[in-house]
Amino acid sequence: MRIGICSDHTGVEYKSKLIAYLLNKGHEVVNFGTDSTQSCDYPDYAHPMASAIEAGDVDAGIALCGTGNGMALALNHHKGIRAGLAWNQEVARLVKEHNNANVLVMPARFVSYRMAVMMVRTWLVTEFAGGRHQRRIDKIVQP
Ligand code: RB5
């Protein structure tokens, strides 16, 4: 897969380790920044990644900020994005199986790196269940 990844300053360390992990697993990775630990604004990194997913330039995305909420809020302003916040493996599975999240969002300040990488692995291998979940997804975006 061609996977986008972005974070604010709180997620930089996990992001760089996750890039190495994903490359090692044979994925292509597009890094949307930030690459600095200087305090920054998460929307500046969320929106370019969301636009790239909507344009089909990347297949899916991973986003990190302190709580995960800022990234999720910014990403979900895009009609083509379903950004789901996960904090353990079970939620990472369900966010794909039930919500078909095309962006996995994680709270860098509240999960270990070990948990983050396990969530990424789970989210990547899980398949969307469709059926009643597709019906619910179809009702998310208002015309
Ligand atoms: C940064 O301090 C923090 O506000 C940000 O990483 C994120 O948690 C916002 O939702």
Short mmCIF file of N, CA and C and ligand atoms in Angstrom, two decimals:
data_model
loop_
_atom_site.label_atom_id
_atom_site.label_comp_id
_atom_site.label_asym_id
_atom_site.label_seq_id
_atom_site.Cartn_x
_atom_site.Cartn_y
_atom_site.Cartn_z
N MET A 1 0.83 -1.21 0.00
CA MET A 1 0.00 0.00 0.00
C MET A 1 0.87 1.25 0.00
N ARG A 2 0.27 2.32 -0.47
CA ARG A 2 0.93 3.62 -0.39
C ARG A 2 0.26 4.38 0.76
N ILE A 3 0.99 4.55 1.84
CA ILE A 3 0.39 5.05 3.07
C ILE A 3 0.95 6.44 3.42
N GLY A 4 0.04 7.37 3.68
CA GLY A 4 0.44 8.69 4.16
C GLY A 4 0.55 8.67 5.67
N ILE A 5 1.41 9.52 6.20
CA ILE A 5 1.53 9.60 7.66
C ILE A 5 1.82 11.04 8.04
N CYS A 6 1.20 11.49 9.13
CA CYS A 6 1.44 12.85 9.59
C CYS A 6 1.29 12.92 11.10
N SER A 7 1.89 13.95 11.67
CA SER A 7 1.78 14.16 13.11
C SER A 7 2.04 15.63 13.41
N ASP A 8 1.69 16.03 14.63
CA ASP A 8 2.22 17.30 15.12
C ASP A 8 3.48 16.97 15.93
N HIS A 9 3.98 17.94 16.68
CA HIS A 9 5.24 17.75 17.41
C HIS A 9 5.17 16.61 18.43
N THR A 10 3.98 16.31 18.94
CA THR A 10 3.87 15.26 19.97
C THR A 10 4.03 13.86 19.39
N GLY A 11 3.86 13.74 18.08
CA GLY A 11 3.89 12.40 17.48
C GLY A 11 5.09 12.13 16.60
N VAL A 12 6.04 13.07 16.58
CA VAL A 12 7.18 12.95 15.65
C VAL A 12 7.99 11.67 15.87
N GLU A 13 8.23 11.35 17.12
CA GLU A 13 9.08 10.19 17.40
C GLU A 13 8.38 8.90 16.95
N TYR A 14 7.12 8.76 17.28
CA TYR A 14 6.38 7.57 16.86
C TYR A 14 6.28 7.54 15.35
N LYS A 15 6.08 8.71 14.74
CA LYS A 15 5.94 8.75 13.28
C LYS A 15 7.19 8.24 12.60
N SER A 16 8.36 8.68 13.06
CA SER A 16 9.57 8.23 12.36
C SER A 16 9.79 6.73 12.56
N LYS A 17 9.44 6.21 13.74
CA LYS A 17 9.58 4.76 13.94
C LYS A 17 8.55 3.99 13.10
N LEU A 18 7.36 4.55 12.98
CA LEU A 18 6.33 3.87 12.18
C LEU A 18 6.69 3.88 10.70
N ILE A 19 7.32 4.95 10.24
CA ILE A 19 7.76 4.99 8.84
C ILE A 19 8.73 3.84 8.58
N ALA A 20 9.69 3.67 9.48
CA ALA A 20 10.66 2.57 9.32
C ALA A 20 9.95 1.22 9.34
N TYR A 21 8.99 1.08 10.24
CA TYR A 21 8.22 -0.18 10.34
C TYR A 21 7.48 -0.46 9.03
N LEU A 22 6.80 0.55 8.51
CA LEU A 22 5.99 0.36 7.30
C LEU A 22 6.86 0.06 6.08
N LEU A 23 7.97 0.76 5.98
CA LEU A 23 8.89 0.50 4.86
C LEU A 23 9.41 -0.92 4.93
N ASN A 24 9.73 -1.34 6.15
CA ASN A 24 10.22 -2.70 6.36
C ASN A 24 9.19 -3.75 5.97
N LYS A 25 7.91 -3.39 6.07
CA LYS A 25 6.84 -4.32 5.70
C LYS A 25 6.50 -4.24 4.21
N GLY A 26 7.25 -3.40 3.48
CA GLY A 26 7.07 -3.35 2.03
C GLY A 26 6.09 -2.31 1.53
N HIS A 27 5.62 -1.43 2.43
CA HIS A 27 4.70 -0.37 2.00
C HIS A 27 5.50 0.82 1.46
N GLU A 28 4.83 1.60 0.63
CA GLU A 28 5.36 2.91 0.26
C GLU A 28 4.83 3.88 1.30
N VAL A 29 5.64 4.84 1.71
CA VAL A 29 5.19 5.79 2.73
C VAL A 29 5.41 7.22 2.24
N VAL A 30 4.38 8.04 2.41
CA VAL A 30 4.51 9.47 2.11
C VAL A 30 4.40 10.21 3.44
N ASN A 31 5.45 10.91 3.80
CA ASN A 31 5.53 11.61 5.08
C ASN A 31 5.06 13.06 4.89
N PHE A 32 3.96 13.41 5.54
CA PHE A 32 3.41 14.77 5.42
C PHE A 32 3.87 15.68 6.56
N GLY A 33 4.86 15.23 7.35
CA GLY A 33 5.37 16.07 8.43
C GLY A 33 4.48 16.01 9.66
N THR A 34 4.80 16.76 10.63
CA THR A 34 5.97 17.57 10.85
C THR A 34 7.19 16.68 11.13
N ASP A 35 8.35 17.21 10.91
CA ASP A 35 9.56 16.46 11.22
C ASP A 35 10.35 17.15 12.31
N SER A 36 9.67 18.02 13.04
CA SER A 36 10.34 18.79 14.09
C SER A 36 9.59 18.61 15.40
N THR A 37 10.31 18.73 16.51
CA THR A 37 9.65 18.67 17.82
C THR A 37 9.22 20.06 18.29
N GLN A 38 9.43 21.07 17.44
CA GLN A 38 8.94 22.41 17.74
C GLN A 38 7.41 22.42 17.73
N SER A 39 6.83 23.11 18.68
CA SER A 39 5.37 23.18 18.76
C SER A 39 4.78 23.67 17.43
N CYS A 40 3.75 22.98 16.96
CA CYS A 40 3.16 23.33 15.66
C CYS A 40 1.66 23.07 15.71
N ASP A 41 0.98 23.33 14.61
CA ASP A 41 -0.48 23.24 14.55
C ASP A 41 -0.90 22.02 13.71
N TYR A 42 -1.57 21.08 14.34
CA TYR A 42 -1.91 19.81 13.65
C TYR A 42 -2.68 19.98 12.34
N PRO A 43 -3.56 21.00 12.16
CA PRO A 43 -4.27 21.08 10.87
C PRO A 43 -3.32 21.29 9.68
N ASP A 44 -2.16 21.91 9.95
CA ASP A 44 -1.21 22.17 8.85
C ASP A 44 -0.70 20.87 8.24
N TYR A 45 -0.79 19.78 8.97
CA TYR A 45 -0.30 18.49 8.49
C TYR A 45 -1.46 17.57 8.13
N ALA A 46 -2.57 17.74 8.83
CA ALA A 46 -3.75 16.90 8.57
C ALA A 46 -4.33 17.18 7.17
N HIS A 47 -4.51 18.46 6.84
CA HIS A 47 -5.20 18.79 5.58
C HIS A 47 -4.45 18.33 4.32
N PRO A 48 -3.13 18.53 4.22
CA PRO A 48 -2.45 18.03 3.02
C PRO A 48 -2.57 16.51 2.88
N MET A 49 -2.49 15.79 3.99
CA MET A 49 -2.61 14.32 3.89
C MET A 49 -4.03 13.94 3.47
N ALA A 50 -5.02 14.60 4.06
CA ALA A 50 -6.41 14.30 3.71
C ALA A 50 -6.65 14.56 2.22
N SER A 51 -6.13 15.67 1.71
CA SER A 51 -6.32 15.99 0.29
C SER A 51 -5.65 14.95 -0.60
N ALA A 52 -4.50 14.46 -0.18
CA ALA A 52 -3.79 13.44 -0.97
C ALA A 52 -4.58 12.14 -1.00
N ILE A 53 -5.22 11.79 0.10
CA ILE A 53 -6.06 10.58 0.12
C ILE A 53 -7.27 10.79 -0.79
N GLU A 54 -7.90 11.95 -0.67
CA GLU A 54 -9.07 12.23 -1.50
C GLU A 54 -8.72 12.22 -2.99
N ALA A 55 -7.51 12.65 -3.31
CA ALA A 55 -7.08 12.69 -4.72
C ALA A 55 -6.61 11.33 -5.21
N GLY A 56 -6.49 10.37 -4.31
CA GLY A 56 -6.03 9.03 -4.70
C GLY A 56 -4.52 8.92 -4.80
N ASP A 57 -3.81 9.93 -4.32
CA ASP A 57 -2.34 9.89 -4.37
C ASP A 57 -1.77 8.92 -3.33
N VAL A 58 -2.49 8.75 -2.23
CA VAL A 58 -2.13 7.71 -1.25
C VAL A 58 -3.41 6.92 -0.93
N ASP A 59 -3.21 5.68 -0.51
CA ASP A 59 -4.36 4.79 -0.30
C ASP A 59 -5.04 5.00 1.05
N ALA A 60 -4.27 5.36 2.04
CA ALA A 60 -4.78 5.49 3.41
C ALA A 60 -3.78 6.30 4.21
N GLY A 61 -4.15 6.62 5.45
CA GLY A 61 -3.26 7.46 6.25
C GLY A 61 -3.22 7.08 7.71
N ILE A 62 -2.15 7.54 8.34
CA ILE A 62 -1.96 7.38 9.79
C ILE A 62 -1.66 8.77 10.33
N ALA A 63 -2.32 9.13 11.44
CA ALA A 63 -2.10 10.47 12.01
C ALA A 63 -1.91 10.36 13.52
N LEU A 64 -1.03 11.19 14.03
CA LEU A 64 -0.75 11.21 15.46
C LEU A 64 -0.74 12.65 15.97
N CYS A 65 -1.40 12.86 17.11
CA CYS A 65 -1.17 14.08 17.88
C CYS A 65 -1.30 13.70 19.34
N GLY A 66 -1.29 14.66 20.24
CA GLY A 66 -1.25 14.31 21.66
C GLY A 66 -2.41 13.42 22.07
N THR A 67 -3.62 13.90 21.86
CA THR A 67 -4.81 13.11 22.21
C THR A 67 -5.39 12.38 21.02
N GLY A 68 -4.98 12.76 19.83
CA GLY A 68 -5.58 12.23 18.61
C GLY A 68 -6.80 13.02 18.17
N ASN A 69 -7.37 13.78 19.07
CA ASN A 69 -8.61 14.47 18.73
C ASN A 69 -8.44 15.60 17.73
N GLY A 70 -7.38 16.37 17.86
CA GLY A 70 -7.16 17.48 16.93
C GLY A 70 -7.03 16.95 15.51
N MET A 71 -6.21 15.94 15.33
CA MET A 71 -6.02 15.35 14.00
C MET A 71 -7.35 14.80 13.47
N ALA A 72 -8.07 14.08 14.31
CA ALA A 72 -9.33 13.48 13.86
C ALA A 72 -10.32 14.57 13.44
N LEU A 73 -10.40 15.63 14.23
CA LEU A 73 -11.33 16.72 13.92
C LEU A 73 -10.99 17.37 12.58
N ALA A 74 -9.70 17.65 12.38
CA ALA A 74 -9.29 18.31 11.13
C ALA A 74 -9.51 17.37 9.93
N LEU A 75 -9.09 16.13 10.06
CA LEU A 75 -9.20 15.18 8.95
C LEU A 75 -10.65 14.94 8.56
N ASN A 76 -11.51 14.85 9.55
CA ASN A 76 -12.91 14.53 9.25
C ASN A 76 -13.69 15.70 8.66
N HIS A 77 -13.05 16.83 8.48
CA HIS A 77 -13.67 17.92 7.71
C HIS A 77 -13.69 17.61 6.23
N HIS A 78 -12.91 16.61 5.81
CA HIS A 78 -12.84 16.24 4.39
C HIS A 78 -13.86 15.15 4.11
N LYS A 79 -14.65 15.34 3.07
CA LYS A 79 -15.73 14.38 2.78
C LYS A 79 -15.22 12.98 2.48
N GLY A 80 -14.02 12.90 1.91
CA GLY A 80 -13.49 11.58 1.55
C GLY A 80 -12.73 10.90 2.66
N ILE A 81 -12.77 11.49 3.84
CA ILE A 81 -11.98 10.93 4.94
C ILE A 81 -12.88 10.38 6.03
N ARG A 82 -12.52 9.19 6.49
CA ARG A 82 -13.10 8.64 7.72
C ARG A 82 -11.92 8.38 8.64
N ALA A 83 -11.67 9.34 9.52
CA ALA A 83 -10.53 9.24 10.43
C ALA A 83 -11.04 8.72 11.77
N GLY A 84 -10.52 7.59 12.19
CA GLY A 84 -10.98 6.96 13.43
C GLY A 84 -9.89 6.93 14.48
N LEU A 85 -10.26 7.37 15.67
CA LEU A 85 -9.32 7.41 16.79
C LEU A 85 -9.29 6.04 17.47
N ALA A 86 -8.08 5.53 17.68
CA ALA A 86 -7.94 4.24 18.37
C ALA A 86 -6.88 4.32 19.45
N TRP A 87 -7.10 3.58 20.53
CA TRP A 87 -6.16 3.59 21.66
C TRP A 87 -5.79 2.18 22.11
N ASN A 88 -6.38 1.17 21.49
CA ASN A 88 -5.91 -0.20 21.73
C ASN A 88 -6.21 -1.03 20.48
N GLN A 89 -5.74 -2.28 20.49
CA GLN A 89 -5.85 -3.10 19.28
C GLN A 89 -7.29 -3.41 18.90
N GLU A 90 -8.12 -3.61 19.90
CA GLU A 90 -9.53 -3.94 19.63
C GLU A 90 -10.23 -2.77 18.92
N VAL A 91 -9.94 -1.57 19.40
CA VAL A 91 -10.55 -0.40 18.77
C VAL A 91 -9.97 -0.21 17.36
N ALA A 92 -8.68 -0.48 17.20
CA ALA A 92 -8.05 -0.36 15.87
C ALA A 92 -8.67 -1.35 14.89
N ARG A 93 -9.04 -2.53 15.38
CA ARG A 93 -9.71 -3.51 14.52
C ARG A 93 -11.11 -3.02 14.15
N LEU A 94 -11.83 -2.55 15.16
CA LEU A 94 -13.23 -2.14 14.92
C LEU A 94 -13.34 -0.89 14.07
N VAL A 95 -12.34 -0.02 14.17
CA VAL A 95 -12.40 1.22 13.40
C VAL A 95 -12.27 0.92 11.89
N LYS A 96 -11.68 -0.22 11.55
CA LYS A 96 -11.68 -0.65 10.14
C LYS A 96 -12.90 -1.52 9.86
N GLU A 97 -13.12 -2.53 10.71
CA GLU A 97 -14.20 -3.50 10.47
C GLU A 97 -15.58 -2.82 10.42
N HIS A 98 -15.83 -1.89 11.30
CA HIS A 98 -17.15 -1.25 11.38
C HIS A 98 -17.20 0.12 10.70
N ASN A 99 -16.12 0.90 10.80
CA ASN A 99 -16.17 2.28 10.32
C ASN A 99 -15.40 2.48 9.01
N ASN A 100 -14.73 1.44 8.57
CA ASN A 100 -13.91 1.52 7.34
C ASN A 100 -13.02 2.76 7.34
N ALA A 101 -12.40 3.02 8.46
CA ALA A 101 -11.56 4.22 8.59
C ALA A 101 -10.41 4.17 7.59
N ASN A 102 -10.31 5.21 6.77
CA ASN A 102 -9.17 5.27 5.86
C ASN A 102 -8.00 6.06 6.46
N VAL A 103 -8.22 6.58 7.66
CA VAL A 103 -7.09 7.12 8.44
C VAL A 103 -7.20 6.59 9.87
N LEU A 104 -6.11 6.04 10.35
CA LEU A 104 -6.01 5.60 11.74
C LEU A 104 -5.36 6.74 12.53
N VAL A 105 -6.07 7.22 13.54
CA VAL A 105 -5.54 8.31 14.36
C VAL A 105 -5.21 7.76 15.75
N MET A 106 -4.04 8.14 16.25
CA MET A 106 -3.61 7.62 17.56
C MET A 106 -3.14 8.75 18.47
N PRO A 107 -3.40 8.61 19.78
CA PRO A 107 -3.00 9.63 20.75
C PRO A 107 -1.59 9.37 21.28
N ALA A 108 -0.61 10.04 20.69
CA ALA A 108 0.79 9.73 20.99
C ALA A 108 1.13 9.90 22.48
N ARG A 109 0.43 10.81 23.14
CA ARG A 109 0.76 11.04 24.55
C ARG A 109 0.13 10.00 25.48
N PHE A 110 -0.73 9.16 24.95
CA PHE A 110 -1.49 8.25 25.82
C PHE A 110 -1.37 6.78 25.45
N VAL A 111 -0.54 6.47 24.46
CA VAL A 111 -0.28 5.06 24.15
C VAL A 111 1.22 4.86 24.00
N SER A 112 1.68 3.65 24.31
CA SER A 112 3.10 3.33 24.12
C SER A 112 3.37 3.16 22.62
N TYR A 113 4.65 3.24 22.24
CA TYR A 113 4.98 2.98 20.84
C TYR A 113 4.61 1.54 20.48
N ARG A 114 4.85 0.64 21.41
CA ARG A 114 4.52 -0.77 21.17
C ARG A 114 3.03 -0.92 20.83
N MET A 115 2.19 -0.23 21.58
CA MET A 115 0.75 -0.28 21.30
C MET A 115 0.46 0.35 19.94
N ALA A 116 1.13 1.47 19.64
CA ALA A 116 0.89 2.16 18.35
C ALA A 116 1.19 1.23 17.18
N VAL A 117 2.30 0.54 17.25
CA VAL A 117 2.67 -0.32 16.12
C VAL A 117 1.72 -1.52 16.03
N MET A 118 1.27 -2.02 17.16
CA MET A 118 0.31 -3.13 17.13
C MET A 118 -1.03 -2.66 16.54
N MET A 119 -1.40 -1.43 16.86
CA MET A 119 -2.65 -0.89 16.29
C MET A 119 -2.53 -0.74 14.78
N VAL A 120 -1.39 -0.24 14.32
CA VAL A 120 -1.19 -0.07 12.87
C VAL A 120 -1.28 -1.43 12.18
N ARG A 121 -0.60 -2.41 12.75
CA ARG A 121 -0.60 -3.75 12.16
C ARG A 121 -2.03 -4.30 12.07
N THR A 122 -2.77 -4.16 13.15
CA THR A 122 -4.15 -4.67 13.20
C THR A 122 -5.04 -3.95 12.20
N TRP A 123 -4.95 -2.64 12.19
CA TRP A 123 -5.78 -1.83 11.28
C TRP A 123 -5.49 -2.18 9.81
N LEU A 124 -4.22 -2.40 9.49
CA LEU A 124 -3.87 -2.70 8.10
C LEU A 124 -4.39 -4.05 7.63
N VAL A 125 -4.43 -5.04 8.51
CA VAL A 125 -4.84 -6.38 8.06
C VAL A 125 -6.34 -6.60 8.18
N THR A 126 -7.02 -5.77 8.93
CA THR A 126 -8.47 -5.96 9.12
C THR A 126 -9.24 -5.51 7.89
N GLU A 127 -10.29 -6.25 7.57
CA GLU A 127 -11.13 -5.89 6.42
C GLU A 127 -12.45 -5.29 6.89
N PHE A 128 -12.95 -4.36 6.12
CA PHE A 128 -14.25 -3.75 6.39
C PHE A 128 -15.34 -4.82 6.25
N ALA A 129 -16.27 -4.83 7.20
CA ALA A 129 -17.31 -5.87 7.21
C ALA A 129 -18.44 -5.57 6.23
N GLY A 130 -18.63 -4.29 5.84
CA GLY A 130 -19.71 -3.94 4.92
C GLY A 130 -21.08 -4.13 5.56
N GLY A 131 -22.09 -4.45 4.72
CA GLY A 131 -23.43 -4.73 5.23
C GLY A 131 -24.03 -3.55 5.98
N ARG A 132 -24.49 -3.81 7.20
CA ARG A 132 -25.15 -2.75 7.99
C ARG A 132 -24.18 -1.61 8.28
N HIS A 133 -22.90 -1.91 8.29
CA HIS A 133 -21.92 -0.85 8.57
C HIS A 133 -21.79 0.10 7.38
N GLN A 134 -21.92 -0.44 6.17
CA GLN A 134 -21.91 0.43 4.99
C GLN A 134 -23.12 1.36 5.02
N ARG A 135 -24.27 0.81 5.41
CA ARG A 135 -25.48 1.65 5.49
C ARG A 135 -25.25 2.82 6.45
N ARG A 136 -24.61 2.53 7.57
CA ARG A 136 -24.37 3.59 8.56
C ARG A 136 -23.36 4.62 8.05
N ILE A 137 -22.33 4.12 7.38
CA ILE A 137 -21.33 5.04 6.81
C ILE A 137 -21.98 5.95 5.77
N ASP A 138 -22.88 5.37 4.99
CA ASP A 138 -23.56 6.17 3.95
C ASP A 138 -24.37 7.33 4.55
N LYS A 139 -24.71 7.20 5.82
CA LYS A 139 -25.50 8.26 6.47
C LYS A 139 -24.64 9.32 7.16
N ILE A 140 -23.33 9.17 7.13
CA ILE A 140 -22.46 10.11 7.87
C ILE A 140 -22.42 11.47 7.19
N VAL A 141 -22.10 11.48 5.91
CA VAL A 141 -21.93 12.77 5.20
C VAL A 141 -23.29 13.29 4.79
N GLN A 142 -23.60 14.49 5.23
CA GLN A 142 -24.88 15.13 4.89
C GLN A 142 -24.79 15.71 3.48
N PRO A 143 -25.90 15.54 2.70
CA PRO A 143 -25.86 16.09 1.33
C PRO A 143 -25.75 17.61 1.32
C1 RB5 B 1 -0.53 19.76 21.58
O1 RB5 B 1 -0.23 20.28 22.81
C2 RB5 B 1 -1.89 19.09 21.62
O2 RB5 B 1 -2.89 20.03 21.84
C3 RB5 B 1 -2.16 18.33 20.34
O3 RB5 B 1 -1.14 17.41 20.14
C4 RB5 B 1 -3.43 17.52 20.29
O4 RB5 B 1 -3.58 16.72 21.43
C5 RB5 B 1 -4.65 18.26 20.00
O5 RB5 B 1 -5.73 17.69 19.85
#
